[in-house]
Amino acid sequence: MNKRAMSMVAIAAAATMLVSSCGNGSSSKGGDAQSVVDDKTGFASYTGDPQKGGVVEVLGGVDFSHLDPAMGSDGNVLNLYNLLYRNLTQYKYDRESGELELVGDLAEDTGTSNEDATEWTFKLKEGITFEDGSPITAEDVKFGFEHAFDPSLAIGLDYLQNYVKGAKDYEGVFEDPEGLDSIKVVDDRTITIETNKPMADFPNVVATAPGAPFPKDKVTKVDQIQKDPISSGPYKVDEYKRGESLTLVRNENWDAETDDIRPAYPDGYKFTVSLDQNTIDQRMISGQGDDANAVSASTNPVVAANLAKITQDPKLSERTVQSMPSCNYFMVMNNAKEPLGDKKVRQAINWAVDKSSVVNASGGPQLADVAPNQLLPSVPQYDDTDPYATEGNTGDPEKAKAMLKEAGAENLKLTMDVRALPMWQAQAEAVQQSLKKVGIEVKLNVIDQAKFYEVLATPSQQNELAITGWCSNGWFSGEPLLGPLFDGERITKTGNLNQSQIDDPKLNKALAEAAVMPDLDDKTAAYAEINEQVLELAPVVPLVRPRPLQLVGSNVGGAFANPSKTGYIDYSQLGLLKPEG
C-alpha cells in the first residue's frame, strides 16, 4: 500500500516561491500584534495576529458566481467556499516557513492507495458535522461527489469528473440515485474511490471545491445548494441579497478540534458586492469607521492610479498586501471559429501582441510580469521558454502581417469577450490596439462579472477571442495548469475549461501519458515538453502574471498572500486585531 503516494510538488514549489515573499521583513506594532513589512516590496507580508470575535467586511464590486461548489471556478468564489465547505483534503500554508502542505481535512490524512494508484481510500475524522449538527458520513461524501457530476451543475473545476471512474457519463443523483459503483462506502467513516487511470496526485484532486459533502436525505432538488447552501465549514450563510451582499455567521456545530486549517477568528463576514472600484479604493485608503475592519476583495485590487499614494505613505503600505504570481492571464483564440483554426494565424497573433502594453494596462512592472508561457515559476516543469519573444516584449507587427498575408487572413474582424472589471478591460484594450496595427479589427464584448466564466465555458456562446486567467490553487504541477486548458478530450458543451477548443491528437496523447506517470522526474520532463507543444500550436497568447494589491483595514489581522488561494489574501485566516474596538 502506498501511504500519501502522491507528488508533493505543491509543498516544495511553494516553499521555493515564497522565500522572497515572506522573509527578511521588518515589524511594526499593529494593536497588540506584530505586523510585518517585506523589505523588498515595501508592502505588508502579514498584518498581525487576530483575536476572536467581531465581523470582517470584504468590499467588492463583483457578486459571487455560484454558491454551489460544483459550479464555481474563479478565485474569489473558491476563497469563499473555504469558509463554507470542507473537503477530504485541503492545503495548509505555513506563512513563516513558506511551506504549503496537503493535509487531511475531513479525512484523517491524505489517503491510502493500492499499488498502481487506481483506488484511493480515505478515513473520515470523528466529530465532523453539517451546520444542523448531523454527522458527516462517507455516504454524504459519496453524494457530494455525485452531486457535482450532475451535467446541469458540472460547470466548475473538472478534475474530479476527469479522474473518477465513470464520472463523465454519470447522469446525476436524481437521474441515478444508486450512484457510481466506483465510489464505495465501506462504512460510515470509510470511503474508497476508483480512478479511471493511475493517479498518484489524486489527493490533490479531492481538495478541489466540487468534492464538498452534502447530506443525501436533505438535498431534494438539483439546484438546492445554489439557493440554500449546507455548510460543513466554520461559517454558514445568514443572508444573501444577490447583487448586493452576502452575510456569514458562525456555524456553531463546526468543531475546531477537527479543523487545523481554518482558525475562524471572526464571528462572521459581510461581503459587499455592489461597489464601484473607485469607491472601494477610497474607502479602504481612508479606513474610517467599519472600514477599519475591512479588506478589498480579490476581484477589486487597487487600481494603478492609486499606487503612488500607497507607496508614498508608509501607513498605507503596511496595510497593503501584494499577491503572489499564482495566475496567468492570457488571450484565448477559439479554434472552432475560422480563421483561428489555422495555426499560422494563431502564431501570427502571438507575434502581433505588444505584451509590454498589457503589463502597463495591468498597473505597470510593479504590479505585473510578462508571461512567456502557460506554466508558473513555482512548478518544477517551468522554464521561461517563449518562441515569440521580442526585444522589450513589444511584439513584431511586421512579422505578424507577413504571416497573416501568407495565410490569406488579412483585414480580419473579430470579437473579444472580456470580463467587466477595470484591469481586464484595460488589458483587452491594449491587445485591441496591438491587433489593429496588423490589420485586425477587434470588437470588445464586455460581459457581466458574475456571468463571464459561465459564458466562456459554454462553447456555443463564445466569440473568437477572450481575455481570461487561470490560477494554481495549491496544486503546483503541469497537470492543473495545462490539462484542463488544452486537452481536447476534456471539451464539453457546458463547464468547458478548454476554451480555445484546441483538439490536437498528439497533445491529447502527451497529456494523458504525463498525468499517470508515477516518477516525478519523468513527469517534470513530460510537462516541460507539453508546454513547448502548446506554444507551437498557439491556442492562446500568454500575456501577464499579475501581482495586484489588496488593501487591508487597520484593525484587520491575519492578512497575507496565500499560494493556495490563487496568491491572494485567504479570507479564512482573517480576523480583527481588536474585536472590541
XYZ file of C-alpha atoms in Angstrom:
581
model
C 0.000 0.000 0.000
C 1.258 3.492 -0.827
C 0.592 5.889 2.029
C 0.493 9.507 0.784
C 1.670 8.197 -2.565
C 1.304 11.461 -4.353
C 3.662 14.071 -5.704
C 4.428 16.680 -3.077
C 5.189 19.179 -5.815
C 2.994 21.788 -4.200
C 4.951 21.805 -0.970
C 8.427 22.108 -2.409
C 7.455 24.512 -5.165
C 5.549 26.875 -2.961
C 8.299 26.890 -0.373
C 10.779 27.894 -3.052
C 8.490 30.584 -4.420
C 7.875 32.148 -1.050
C 11.425 32.654 0.147
C 11.499 36.247 -1.088
C 7.858 36.921 -0.321
C 7.749 36.296 3.392
C 11.241 36.583 4.768
C 13.502 39.486 5.697
C 10.647 41.663 6.904
C 10.603 44.496 9.398
C 7.978 44.577 12.127
C 5.730 47.343 13.320
C 3.153 47.269 16.054
C -0.447 46.841 14.966
C -2.562 46.884 18.109
C -1.120 44.193 20.360
C 0.069 42.070 17.433
C 3.051 42.136 15.109
C 2.622 43.277 11.531
C 5.442 42.547 9.092
C 6.558 44.667 6.146
C 8.559 42.982 3.391
C 11.809 44.872 2.867
C 11.876 44.049 -0.850
C 8.368 45.146 -1.799
C 7.628 47.680 0.923
C 4.202 46.100 1.431
C 2.846 44.021 4.277
C 3.626 40.317 4.216
C 1.495 39.878 7.355
C -0.840 42.251 9.199
C -0.609 40.806 12.699
C -2.226 38.184 14.888
C -6.034 38.395 15.008
C -8.224 37.788 18.039
C -11.552 36.000 18.323
C -14.734 37.982 17.695
C -16.156 40.769 15.566
C -17.103 40.875 11.889
C -14.687 41.132 8.956
C -16.020 43.048 5.963
C -14.956 42.407 2.371
C -15.544 45.232 -0.111
C -16.007 44.207 -3.730
C -17.783 45.034 -6.937
C -18.453 41.512 -8.190
C -21.097 39.127 -6.922
C -20.163 35.506 -6.334
C -20.634 33.400 -9.438
C -22.209 30.395 -7.673
C -22.794 29.281 -4.088
C -22.807 25.624 -5.146
C -19.152 24.465 -5.063
C -19.775 22.210 -8.060
C -20.297 25.302 -10.191
C -17.732 27.968 -9.280
C -14.157 28.118 -10.558
C -12.933 31.706 -10.135
C -10.502 32.567 -7.351
C -12.851 34.823 -5.404
C -15.623 32.244 -5.061
C -13.136 29.459 -4.274
C -11.892 31.635 -1.417
C -15.481 31.918 -0.162
C -16.061 28.166 -0.437
C -13.231 27.585 2.032
C -15.333 29.323 4.713
C -18.468 27.284 3.996
C -17.307 23.869 2.857
C -14.708 21.252 3.695
C -13.148 18.550 1.529
C -11.423 15.241 2.125
C -8.077 17.030 1.854
C -7.002 20.659 1.782
C -3.887 22.812 1.615
C -2.352 24.204 4.772
C 0.086 27.070 4.358
C 2.669 27.995 6.966
C 3.351 31.694 6.482
C 6.602 31.723 8.427
C 8.301 28.719 6.833
C 6.755 29.184 3.402
C 5.617 25.546 3.331
C 2.395 24.593 1.616
C 1.295 21.133 2.672
C -1.562 18.940 1.540
C -3.245 17.538 4.660
C -6.378 15.685 5.644
C -9.378 17.988 6.124
C -12.483 15.871 6.638
C -10.221 12.848 6.236
C -7.703 11.808 8.862
C -4.884 12.009 6.337
C -4.285 12.338 2.604
C -5.427 8.826 1.817
C -4.026 5.418 1.010
C -3.800 3.920 -2.467
C -3.414 0.493 -3.979
C -0.163 -0.329 -5.769
C -0.994 1.329 -9.087
C -2.806 4.347 -7.569
C -6.148 3.495 -9.213
C -8.016 3.102 -5.921
C -7.873 5.517 -3.012
C -9.264 5.019 0.482
C -10.000 7.829 2.942
C -10.950 7.513 6.611
C -13.092 10.365 7.958
C -12.353 12.129 11.230
C -14.668 11.739 14.185
C -16.778 14.746 15.200
C -17.263 16.318 11.765
C -20.779 17.676 11.199
C -23.002 19.743 8.947
C -24.457 23.050 10.133
C -27.502 21.309 11.669
C -25.257 19.114 13.817
C -25.826 15.902 11.863
C -22.638 13.857 11.353
C -20.823 13.893 8.019
C -20.568 10.298 6.840
C -18.930 8.513 3.940
C -22.384 8.364 2.319
C -22.501 12.185 2.385
C -19.069 12.395 0.760
C -20.203 9.994 -1.976
C -23.378 12.016 -2.503
C -21.383 15.258 -2.660
C -19.135 13.880 -5.397
C -22.087 12.567 -7.392
C -23.975 15.821 -6.901
C -21.026 17.598 -8.552
C -21.123 15.208 -11.515
C -24.694 16.186 -12.449
C -24.480 17.527 -16.034
C -26.578 20.574 -15.115
C -24.122 21.555 -12.364
C -20.753 20.491 -13.724
C -19.572 23.903 -14.889
C -16.850 24.373 -12.265
C -13.455 22.714 -11.863
C -13.389 19.454 -13.819
C -10.646 17.466 -12.078
C -12.970 15.064 -10.250
C -15.051 14.425 -13.375
C -11.883 13.796 -15.332
C -10.376 11.241 -12.954
C -13.159 9.430 -11.060
C -14.125 6.274 -12.941
C -17.485 6.658 -14.680
C -17.988 10.299 -13.669
C -18.108 11.699 -17.203
C -21.085 9.526 -18.126
C -22.953 9.842 -14.835
C -26.399 11.434 -15.182
C -26.652 12.848 -11.666
C -28.058 11.936 -8.262
C -31.675 12.487 -9.248
C -31.480 10.552 -12.524
C -29.403 7.750 -10.999
C -29.842 7.762 -7.203
C -27.912 4.498 -6.801
C -24.787 6.409 -7.707
C -21.460 5.283 -9.113
C -20.032 1.841 -8.391
C -16.579 3.420 -8.451
C -17.315 5.311 -5.212
C -17.799 2.756 -2.453
C -18.990 3.415 1.090
C -17.113 0.872 3.211
C -18.625 2.069 6.482
C -19.798 5.367 7.989
C -16.258 6.714 8.150
C -14.528 4.989 5.232
C -14.833 5.655 1.510
C -12.968 4.142 -1.438
C -12.763 5.870 -4.820
C -11.640 4.268 -8.080
C -9.932 6.385 -10.706
C -10.076 5.772 -14.449
C -6.284 5.785 -14.702
C -3.337 5.579 -12.290
C -3.407 8.868 -10.394
C -0.697 9.411 -7.803
C -1.851 13.025 -7.425
C -5.448 12.093 -6.595
C -5.252 13.538 -3.034
C -4.746 16.929 -4.720
C -7.836 16.313 -6.844
C -10.154 15.694 -3.866
C -9.044 19.023 -2.373
C -10.937 20.849 -5.135
C -14.258 22.549 -4.402
C -16.643 20.102 -6.147
C -15.679 17.413 -3.613
C -17.624 19.022 -0.742
C -20.067 16.656 1.041
C -23.819 17.125 1.306
C -26.475 15.152 3.222
C -28.375 12.942 0.795
C -31.576 12.995 2.850
C -31.728 16.814 2.908
C -30.959 17.676 -0.726
C -34.153 17.186 -2.714
C -33.558 19.363 -5.798
C -30.637 19.614 -8.153
C -30.309 23.403 -7.696
C -30.912 23.426 -3.930
C -27.314 24.088 -2.828
C -27.095 27.057 -5.173
C -30.045 28.638 -3.370
C -29.637 27.212 0.130
C -26.052 26.124 0.910
C -25.494 23.474 3.585
C -22.295 24.242 5.447
C -19.645 21.819 6.628
C -17.164 24.603 7.398
C -16.820 27.165 10.201
C -19.400 29.588 8.760
C -22.878 29.373 7.258
C -24.979 31.733 5.155
C -27.166 34.060 7.219
C -28.455 36.339 4.452
C -27.806 36.654 0.740
C -29.045 39.602 -1.304
C -27.880 38.795 -4.802
C -26.124 41.728 -6.376
C -25.776 43.470 -3.008
C -24.308 41.488 -0.125
C -23.651 38.119 1.500
C -23.536 37.717 5.278
C -21.960 34.722 7.002
C -22.287 33.810 10.684
C -20.597 31.154 12.765
C -21.590 27.559 12.227
C -21.944 26.643 15.892
C -21.789 22.940 15.035
C -18.348 23.183 13.432
C -15.788 21.614 15.750
C -12.459 23.443 15.751
C -10.783 20.325 17.144
C -11.363 18.630 13.785
C -10.008 21.516 11.690
C -6.477 22.876 11.998
C -6.666 24.707 8.653
C -9.309 27.366 9.367
C -8.821 29.319 12.618
C -12.256 31.003 12.356
C -11.345 34.164 14.269
C -14.312 36.440 13.450
C -17.909 35.850 14.466
C -18.892 36.491 10.872
C -18.143 38.037 7.497
C -20.042 40.582 5.451
C -19.283 40.668 1.730
C -20.490 43.777 -0.096
C -20.516 43.016 -3.820
C -22.046 46.126 -5.386
C -19.369 48.836 -5.104
C -17.517 50.569 -7.913
C -13.729 50.358 -7.972
C -13.062 53.977 -7.027
C -15.383 53.740 -4.009
C -13.589 50.606 -2.796
C -10.157 52.210 -3.082
C -11.194 55.465 -1.434
C -12.958 53.735 1.441
C -10.023 51.405 2.036
C -7.470 54.222 1.839
C -9.344 56.377 4.351
C -10.165 53.356 6.531
C -12.773 55.113 8.636
C -15.389 53.504 10.902
C -16.266 49.922 9.964
C -13.858 50.112 7.031
C -11.037 49.647 9.541
C -12.411 46.095 9.777
C -12.471 45.547 6.000
C -10.338 44.194 3.171
C -10.715 44.771 -0.559
C -11.928 41.703 -2.459
C -9.548 39.860 -4.754
C -11.806 40.839 -7.673
C -11.138 44.505 -6.973
C -7.463 45.085 -6.228
C -6.029 48.592 -6.060
C -6.093 50.449 -9.376
C -2.790 51.708 -10.747
C -3.865 55.341 -10.319
C -3.695 54.892 -6.537
C -0.354 53.078 -6.475
C 1.749 56.192 -5.866
C -0.479 57.278 -2.989
C 0.046 53.912 -1.298
C 3.779 53.581 -1.889
C 4.427 57.114 -0.640
C 2.537 56.601 2.620
C 4.171 54.055 4.988
C 0.952 53.694 6.974
C -0.908 52.657 3.821
C 1.927 50.412 2.608
C 1.971 48.436 5.845
C -1.685 47.541 5.371
C -1.355 46.653 1.700
C -0.740 43.031 0.687
C 0.727 42.140 -2.705
C -0.433 38.841 -4.176
C 1.923 36.100 -5.294
C 2.279 35.337 -9.025
C -0.013 32.295 -8.952
C -2.052 33.134 -12.068
C -1.529 33.510 -15.791
C -3.667 35.914 -17.781
C -3.886 35.086 -21.467
C -5.926 35.578 -24.615
C -7.904 32.574 -25.812
C -8.225 32.048 -29.567
C -11.272 29.939 -30.399
C -10.049 27.221 -32.778
C -13.644 26.361 -33.690
C -14.074 29.739 -35.401
C -12.267 30.443 -38.651
C -9.683 31.559 -39.439
C -8.419 30.769 -35.917
C -8.425 27.076 -36.760
C -5.291 27.859 -38.795
C -2.171 27.521 -36.648
C -0.307 30.081 -38.750
C -2.965 32.712 -37.972
C -2.728 31.967 -34.257
C 1.052 32.182 -34.356
C 0.830 35.492 -36.218
C -1.410 36.893 -33.498
C 1.134 35.782 -30.890
C 3.776 37.777 -32.747
C 1.447 40.782 -33.027
C 0.726 41.358 -29.339
C 2.736 44.001 -27.502
C 2.927 42.379 -24.066
C 4.612 45.407 -22.536
C 1.421 47.375 -23.191
C -0.572 44.686 -21.372
C 1.817 44.952 -18.412
C 1.180 48.701 -18.351
C -2.572 48.107 -18.576
C -2.224 45.822 -15.554
C -0.646 48.579 -13.472
C 2.933 48.537 -14.703
C 6.011 46.433 -13.880
C 5.431 46.789 -10.136
C 2.075 45.013 -10.451
C 2.594 42.532 -13.298
C 5.219 40.460 -15.114
C 5.196 39.281 -18.711
C 4.040 35.658 -19.028
C 6.271 33.831 -21.529
C 4.139 30.678 -21.426
C 1.346 28.925 -19.520
C 3.403 27.462 -16.675
C 4.194 29.243 -13.410
C 7.678 29.787 -11.943
C 6.583 27.740 -8.912
C 6.234 24.419 -10.757
C 9.163 22.044 -11.370
C 8.427 21.950 -15.097
C 8.898 25.697 -15.510
C 11.360 27.481 -17.717
C 10.965 30.831 -19.434
C 10.581 29.359 -22.931
C 8.957 31.862 -25.291
C 9.297 31.323 -29.054
C 7.503 34.646 -29.653
C 9.864 36.742 -27.524
C 10.817 40.174 -28.837
C 13.042 42.934 -27.529
C 11.175 44.829 -24.839
C 8.239 42.414 -25.246
C 6.723 44.813 -27.775
C 5.832 42.217 -30.416
C 6.750 42.066 -34.093
C 3.914 43.591 -36.166
C 5.740 43.239 -39.475
C 6.305 39.526 -38.990
C 2.691 39.124 -37.910
C 1.399 40.926 -41.008
C 3.557 38.790 -43.287
C 2.263 35.577 -41.689
C -1.350 36.733 -41.923
C -0.865 37.549 -45.611
C 0.697 34.151 -46.196
C -2.306 32.508 -44.506
C -4.779 34.559 -46.551
C -6.169 36.081 -43.375
C -5.802 39.828 -43.819
C -8.227 42.505 -42.603
C -9.891 40.259 -40.040
C -12.827 41.350 -37.895
C -13.005 39.519 -34.568
C -14.939 39.858 -31.309
C -13.278 39.547 -27.922
C -15.138 38.527 -24.753
C -13.911 40.386 -21.685
C -14.958 40.460 -18.046
C -16.418 43.760 -16.820
C -13.543 44.575 -14.480
C -11.285 47.627 -14.906
C -7.971 45.777 -15.242
C -9.358 43.137 -17.586
C -10.911 45.770 -19.835
C -7.660 47.732 -19.887
C -5.770 44.578 -20.893
C -8.301 43.898 -23.647
C -7.949 47.437 -24.973
C -4.155 47.062 -25.054
C -4.439 43.863 -27.106
C -7.051 45.533 -29.310
C -4.541 48.262 -30.183
C -1.794 45.713 -30.918
C -4.007 43.792 -33.313
C -5.177 46.975 -35.015
C -1.562 47.551 -36.088
C -1.605 44.307 -38.079
C -4.986 44.927 -39.694
C -7.192 43.006 -37.258
C -10.254 44.901 -36.077
C -11.389 43.732 -32.644
C -14.760 44.499 -31.094
C -14.929 44.154 -27.299
C -17.887 42.253 -25.860
C -17.955 43.211 -22.166
C -19.718 40.573 -20.044
C -21.115 40.939 -16.527
C -18.507 39.876 -13.971
C -20.596 37.166 -12.329
C -21.653 35.608 -15.659
C -18.363 35.829 -17.540
C -16.947 32.396 -16.758
C -20.234 30.655 -17.417
C -20.420 32.243 -20.880
C -16.789 31.478 -21.636
C -17.260 27.849 -20.562
C -20.163 27.373 -22.994
C -18.696 26.889 -26.499
C -21.946 27.840 -28.222
C -21.777 31.286 -26.587
C -18.086 32.039 -27.142
C -16.755 34.581 -29.600
C -13.413 34.376 -31.419
C -11.235 35.836 -28.664
C -11.331 36.258 -24.894
C -9.113 37.614 -22.152
C -9.150 35.245 -19.209
C -6.951 33.819 -16.482
C -6.026 30.500 -14.898
C -4.513 30.036 -11.476
C -2.987 27.377 -9.314
C -4.965 26.740 -6.138
C -2.151 24.906 -4.380
C -1.541 22.033 -6.778
C 1.647 23.296 -8.408
C 2.162 20.952 -11.344
C 1.844 20.891 -15.096
C -1.388 18.873 -14.950
C -3.689 21.522 -13.397
C -2.060 24.296 -15.429
C -2.096 22.576 -18.830
C -4.505 19.629 -18.769
C -7.853 21.410 -18.305
C -6.968 24.151 -20.794
C -5.539 22.167 -23.705
C -6.766 18.568 -23.576
C -9.226 18.063 -26.430
C -10.724 15.069 -24.623
C -11.997 17.472 -21.950
C -14.047 19.727 -24.243
C -17.658 19.793 -23.052
C -20.875 21.609 -24.021
C -21.006 23.389 -20.641
C -18.377 23.867 -17.973
C -15.714 23.705 -20.678
C -12.276 24.776 -19.472
C -10.548 24.136 -22.814
C -11.849 27.447 -24.097
C -9.547 27.615 -27.107
C -11.161 24.288 -28.118
C -7.779 23.008 -29.236
C -8.107 19.297 -30.023
C -4.749 18.027 -31.184
C -4.304 14.219 -31.033
C -0.572 14.373 -30.254
C -1.109 16.899 -27.476
C -4.037 14.913 -26.058
C -1.892 11.759 -26.002
C 1.018 13.533 -24.319
C -1.256 14.975 -21.617
C -2.847 11.585 -20.957
C 0.542 9.910 -20.615
C 2.011 12.604 -18.356
C -0.935 12.511 -15.953
C -0.289 8.880 -14.995
C 3.499 8.989 -14.693
C 4.490 7.884 -11.168
C 8.046 9.203 -11.366
C 8.357 12.925 -10.627
C 11.408 13.414 -12.862
C 9.630 11.780 -15.804
C 6.527 13.868 -15.136
C 8.591 17.046 -14.945
C 10.255 16.358 -18.291
C 6.938 15.429 -19.909
C 5.144 18.629 -18.897
C 8.103 20.756 -19.971
C 7.788 19.187 -23.426
C 3.996 19.625 -23.408
C 4.479 23.301 -22.591
C 6.552 23.631 -25.775
C 3.891 21.767 -27.782
C 1.265 24.230 -26.554
C 3.424 27.191 -27.534
C 3.949 25.772 -31.026
C 0.222 25.100 -31.510
C -0.507 28.619 -30.200
C -4.117 28.195 -28.990
C -3.606 31.142 -26.643
C -1.427 34.221 -26.258
C 0.200 34.234 -22.788
C 0.046 37.818 -21.544
C 0.904 38.622 -17.933
C 1.265 37.260 -14.421
C -0.356 39.910 -12.238
C 0.820 40.772 -8.728
C -2.075 43.019 -7.629
C -2.521 44.804 -4.315
C -5.261 44.355 -1.741
C -5.818 46.974 0.926
C -6.483 45.878 4.491
C -8.195 47.873 7.227
C -6.044 48.999 10.150
C -7.889 46.643 12.522
C -7.604 43.519 10.343
C -5.038 40.872 11.185
C -4.155 37.587 9.543
C -3.819 39.063 6.056
C -1.085 37.588 3.894
C -0.731 36.288 0.350
C -1.575 32.587 0.229
C -0.450 30.459 -2.748
C -3.358 28.058 -2.257
C -5.838 30.927 -2.699
C -4.572 31.974 -6.134
C -1.921 34.081 -4.392
C -4.422 36.466 -2.785
C -5.387 37.060 0.839
C -7.008 33.959 2.327
C -10.350 35.042 3.811
C -10.325 32.116 6.241
C -7.209 33.395 8.031
C -8.541 36.913 8.684
C -9.722 38.374 11.963
C -9.775 41.617 13.900
C -6.800 42.814 15.918
C -9.133 44.405 18.464
C -12.645 42.949 18.114
C -13.940 45.184 20.874
C -12.622 48.272 19.088
